[in-house]
Every structure is written in structure tokens, then in C-alpha cells.
């Protein structure tokens, strides 16, 4: 991937809606020497996202955009990304679906993490679905974002065993721990392409 070559770090924006634990793991990763990315911006659609606090903690600029007017929000976001010379977007628990137009503007430069073994269980309530279907394994996936929900090219996946006594909550916790390791691995993988 051309955008990930060269000696300079890739200027990255992370989009969140909630807790931001994946954001924090990405920030920690970005501050390691071996990391190909530097996180320049945190973007959220939700002013109450707990993850916004990481902006202050790690001195990263953060901005909230109102997605009730999505077209306008996306236009402003694109301006901000351009201003900050962002060339990689990492969606990390971002609960809005970006428009086709937006995705096209960042074609091949948007990644997402999803808490299932895609193509199984796109969308919400993935842990509940895996348990109801009595799957032996679930897990997480990092993929490129294209215009269909949770459908872009898969970069990397991690399997997690489902135990008999797992609940959606306990499974979510186990998978989240793996997500924190998987997202940095995915970035290293595409940066070596
Ligand atoms: C993660 O499980 C992610 O895969 C999903 O939402 C959750 C976000 O968690 N899309 P956090 O905000 O990164 O803690």
C-alpha cells in the first residue's frame, strides 16, 4: 500500500463513539518506535464518548461532529482531515455508517475492527448471535472499509473459543482483549505490503 511506505509515520485519525479502549491501545502502539502510524486526531459523533478523555491524556486533538446532519458533518470532517494531512482512518467502535461518498474519498485508507469472525455476524449483537448459534468459536476481524457494512477486504482475524458458560458479556470482554492486540497487528501487516 503506497500510503504506508517511506520513513515518515502515517498521519492517522481514529473515529470513536464510546469507551475508546481500542483507541487507547492504538495510541500506545503508535508511540512505539516500530509503529508506522502517528495518531493526530480523535473524531467522535458522540460528545459523551468516554474515549474523548484520551485526547487530553495523550495530548491529541479531538473533535465531535453532529451526525444528525450527516452530510454536513462529513464535509467538515473531510476538511479537518485534509488540514491535518491525515491519510489513514481507523474506525474503532464508531457507530455511524459513513456515506459512500466519504468512503470513496478515502478509498483503501479506512480500516475497521469488528467483534466477530466476518463474514459471520455483520452489524450489531455479534456475541449474542454467536452464543445463540452455539458456535464453537467467535473472534474479531480488522478489515478495509468499503461501501457495504462490515464487508471490505479482510486484513486479519483472531479466533476466540466460546465456553459453555460464556454470556454475551463475558465473550465481549475476552474478544475485546484480543481486539487490542489485533488492530496494531493489522496495521503492521498492511504497512509491510
Ligand atoms: C469493540 O468491540 C469494537 O469491535 C466494536 O465496538 C467495541 C468498541 O469498544 N465495534 P471500544 O470503544 O474500543 O472500547
Short mmCIF file of C-alpha atoms and ligand atoms in Angstrom, two decimals:
data_model
loop_
_atom_site.label_atom_id
_atom_site.label_comp_id
_atom_site.label_asym_id
_atom_site.label_seq_id
_atom_site.Cartn_x
_atom_site.Cartn_y
_atom_site.Cartn_z
CA UNK A 1 0.00 0.00 0.00
CA UNK A 2 1.74 3.13 -1.23
CA UNK A 3 0.48 5.35 1.55
CA UNK A 4 2.23 3.21 4.14
CA UNK A 5 5.72 3.28 2.70
CA UNK A 6 8.61 5.63 3.37
CA UNK A 7 10.23 6.68 6.60
CA UNK A 8 7.64 9.13 7.92
CA UNK A 9 4.82 7.95 10.13
CA UNK A 10 1.37 7.78 8.60
CA UNK A 11 -0.83 10.53 9.96
CA UNK A 12 -3.87 8.74 11.32
CA UNK A 13 -7.30 9.74 12.65
CA UNK A 14 -9.25 7.40 14.94
CA UNK A 15 -13.05 7.58 14.90
CA UNK A 16 -14.88 6.52 18.08
CA UNK A 17 -18.36 6.61 19.60
CA UNK A 18 -17.91 5.08 23.05
CA UNK A 19 -15.36 3.84 25.55
CA UNK A 20 -12.36 4.04 23.29
CA UNK A 21 -10.39 1.08 24.62
CA UNK A 22 -9.28 0.25 21.07
CA UNK A 23 -8.33 3.90 20.63
CA UNK A 24 -6.13 3.69 23.72
CA UNK A 25 -4.42 0.53 22.51
CA UNK A 26 -3.79 2.20 19.13
CA UNK A 27 -2.34 5.29 20.83
CA UNK A 28 0.02 3.14 22.90
CA UNK A 29 1.02 1.24 19.78
CA UNK A 30 1.55 4.45 17.80
CA UNK A 31 4.04 5.66 20.40
CA UNK A 32 6.28 2.64 19.96
CA UNK A 33 9.27 3.09 17.71
CA UNK A 34 8.27 0.25 15.39
CA UNK A 35 4.84 1.75 14.75
CA UNK A 36 4.20 3.06 11.22
CA UNK A 37 1.44 5.44 12.40
CA UNK A 38 1.11 8.59 14.44
CA UNK A 39 -2.35 9.45 15.75
CA UNK A 40 -3.08 13.08 15.01
CA UNK A 41 -6.83 13.30 15.60
CA UNK A 42 -9.65 11.68 17.52
CA UNK A 43 -13.07 12.13 15.94
CA UNK A 44 -16.39 11.27 17.53
CA UNK A 45 -20.09 11.60 16.73
CA UNK A 46 -20.88 11.46 20.44
CA UNK A 47 -19.92 14.24 22.87
CA UNK A 48 -20.38 11.73 25.72
CA UNK A 49 -17.82 9.22 24.37
CA UNK A 50 -15.62 8.27 27.31
CA UNK A 51 -12.79 7.77 24.84
CA UNK A 52 -12.61 11.53 24.20
CA UNK A 53 -10.76 11.79 27.54
CA UNK A 54 -7.78 10.12 25.87
CA UNK A 55 -7.39 13.27 23.80
CA UNK A 56 -6.45 15.22 26.90
CA UNK A 57 -4.48 12.40 28.46
CA UNK A 58 -2.28 11.85 25.40
CA UNK A 59 -2.41 15.42 24.00
CA UNK A 60 -4.13 14.54 20.77
CA UNK A 61 -6.58 16.94 19.19
CA UNK A 62 -10.17 15.75 19.41
CA UNK A 63 -13.34 16.90 17.70
CA UNK A 64 -17.02 16.00 17.93
CA UNK A 65 -19.30 16.24 14.89
CA UNK A 66 -23.08 16.15 14.95
CA UNK A 67 -24.23 13.31 12.71
CA UNK A 68 -27.88 14.41 12.87
CA UNK A 69 -26.80 16.36 9.80
CA UNK A 70 -24.52 13.68 8.42
CA UNK A 71 -23.70 15.26 5.06
CA UNK A 72 -22.59 18.45 6.76
CA UNK A 73 -20.67 16.55 9.46
CA UNK A 74 -18.81 14.53 6.82
CA UNK A 75 -17.96 17.65 4.85
CA UNK A 76 -16.46 19.25 7.95
CA UNK A 77 -14.61 16.08 8.86
CA UNK A 78 -13.09 15.88 5.38
CA UNK A 79 -11.88 19.48 5.72
CA UNK A 80 -10.32 18.68 9.10
CA UNK A 81 -8.65 15.54 7.79
CA UNK A 82 -7.22 17.48 4.87
CA UNK A 83 -5.98 20.27 7.12
CA UNK A 84 -4.19 17.77 9.32
CA UNK A 85 -2.83 15.78 6.36
CA UNK A 86 -4.47 12.57 7.51
CA UNK A 87 -4.02 9.57 5.25
CA UNK A 88 -5.32 6.74 7.34
CA UNK A 89 -8.61 6.42 9.23
CA UNK A 90 -9.09 3.77 11.90
CA UNK A 91 -12.69 3.18 12.92
CA UNK A 92 -12.71 1.89 16.49
CA UNK A 93 -16.19 1.38 17.89
CA UNK A 94 -17.52 4.12 15.61
CA UNK A 95 -21.28 3.56 15.49
CA UNK A 96 -22.20 5.59 12.42
CA UNK A 97 -22.20 4.32 8.86
CA UNK A 98 -20.11 6.63 6.68
CA UNK A 99 -21.57 7.62 3.31
CA UNK A 100 -20.38 6.08 0.04
CA UNK A 101 -19.07 9.46 -0.99
CA UNK A 102 -16.95 9.79 2.15
CA UNK A 103 -15.58 6.26 1.78
CA UNK A 104 -14.68 6.92 -1.87
CA UNK A 105 -12.70 10.00 -0.84
CA UNK A 106 -10.57 7.76 1.42
CA UNK A 107 -10.64 4.65 -0.73
CA UNK A 108 -8.37 1.92 0.66
CA UNK A 109 -7.41 4.16 3.59
CA UNK A 110 -10.15 3.30 6.10
CA UNK A 111 -9.87 0.36 8.48
CA UNK A 112 -12.46 -1.04 10.88
CA UNK A 113 -12.41 -3.52 13.73
CA UNK A 114 -15.43 -5.76 14.13
CA UNK A 115 -16.16 -8.16 17.00
CA UNK A 116 -16.91 -11.31 15.01
CA UNK A 117 -15.25 -13.63 12.53
CA UNK A 118 -16.51 -11.88 9.41
CA UNK A 119 -18.28 -12.62 7.12
CA UNK A 120 -20.26 -14.08 10.02
CA UNK A 121 -22.39 -11.67 12.05
CA UNK A 122 -22.17 -8.29 10.41
CA UNK A 123 -23.80 -5.42 12.30
CA UNK A 124 -24.74 -5.44 15.98
CA UNK A 125 -25.14 -8.03 18.78
CA UNK A 126 -22.44 -10.29 17.38
CA UNK A 127 -21.66 -12.05 20.68
CA UNK A 128 -25.29 -12.87 21.35
CA UNK A 129 -25.66 -14.30 17.84
CA UNK A 130 -22.55 -16.48 18.18
CA UNK A 131 -23.78 -17.88 21.52
CA UNK A 132 -27.36 -18.49 20.32
CA UNK A 133 -26.00 -20.36 17.31
CA UNK A 134 -23.84 -22.47 19.61
CA UNK A 135 -20.70 -21.61 17.66
CA UNK A 136 -17.51 -23.14 18.97
CA UNK A 137 -15.52 -20.00 18.18
CA UNK A 138 -16.07 -16.31 17.71
CA UNK A 139 -13.44 -13.62 17.49
CA UNK A 140 -12.59 -10.35 15.83
CA UNK A 141 -11.67 -9.03 12.40
CA UNK A 142 -9.82 -5.99 11.06
CA UNK A 143 -10.86 -5.14 7.53
CA UNK A 144 -10.74 -2.38 4.94
CA UNK A 145 -13.96 -0.39 4.78
CA UNK A 146 -15.91 -0.36 1.55
CA UNK A 147 -19.38 0.93 0.85
CA UNK A 148 -21.16 -2.16 2.23
CA UNK A 149 -21.41 -2.65 6.00
CA UNK A 150 -18.65 -4.84 7.51
CA UNK A 151 -17.83 -6.24 4.06
CA UNK A 152 -14.47 -4.87 2.90
CA UNK A 153 -11.36 -6.96 2.36
CA UNK A 154 -10.29 -8.80 5.50
CA UNK A 155 -6.77 -8.00 6.75
CA UNK A 156 -6.51 -10.23 9.81
CA UNK A 157 -8.69 -12.21 12.22
CA UNK A 158 -8.30 -13.76 15.67
CA UNK A 159 -10.36 -16.71 16.86
CA UNK A 160 -11.63 -16.88 20.46
CA UNK A 161 -13.07 -20.07 21.96
CA UNK A 162 -16.64 -19.84 23.28
CA UNK A 163 -17.06 -21.72 26.56
CA UNK A 164 -20.33 -23.34 27.67
CA UNK A 165 -20.81 -20.80 30.41
CA UNK A 166 -19.96 -17.72 28.31
CA UNK A 167 -22.52 -14.91 28.23
CA UNK A 168 -22.54 -12.14 25.58
CA UNK A 169 -20.81 -10.00 28.21
CA UNK A 170 -18.06 -12.43 29.14
CA UNK A 171 -17.44 -13.19 25.48
CA UNK A 172 -17.32 -9.48 24.63
CA UNK A 173 -14.64 -8.97 27.29
CA UNK A 174 -12.49 -11.83 26.02
CA UNK A 175 -12.79 -10.66 22.45
CA UNK A 176 -12.09 -7.02 23.32
CA UNK A 177 -8.77 -8.05 24.90
CA UNK A 178 -7.85 -9.69 21.59
CA UNK A 179 -9.04 -6.66 19.59
CA UNK A 180 -6.47 -4.54 21.41
CA UNK A 181 -3.70 -6.75 20.05
CA UNK A 182 -5.22 -7.37 16.64
CA UNK A 183 -5.63 -3.76 15.44
CA UNK A 184 -1.90 -2.92 15.78
CA UNK A 185 -1.04 -6.24 14.10
CA UNK A 186 -3.30 -5.39 11.17
CA UNK A 187 -1.60 -2.02 10.76
CA UNK A 188 1.84 -3.62 10.79
CA UNK A 189 0.62 -6.16 8.25
CA UNK A 190 -0.64 -3.61 5.73
CA UNK A 191 2.37 -1.40 6.26
CA UNK A 192 4.62 -4.23 5.14
CA UNK A 193 2.71 -4.76 1.88
C1 LIG B 1 -15.41 -3.08 20.05
O1 LIG B 1 -15.82 -4.38 20.41
C2 LIG B 1 -15.45 -2.90 18.56
O2 LIG B 1 -15.07 -4.04 17.86
C3 LIG B 1 -16.91 -2.63 18.35
O3 LIG B 1 -17.26 -1.77 19.42
C4 LIG B 1 -16.41 -2.03 20.53
C5 LIG B 1 -15.76 -0.72 20.87
O4 LIG B 1 -15.04 -0.77 22.05
N1 LIG B 1 -17.18 -2.14 17.03
P1 LIG B 1 -14.07 0.44 22.46
O5 LIG B 1 -14.87 1.73 22.31
O6 LIG B 1 -12.88 0.40 21.55
O7 LIG B 1 -13.73 0.16 23.89
#
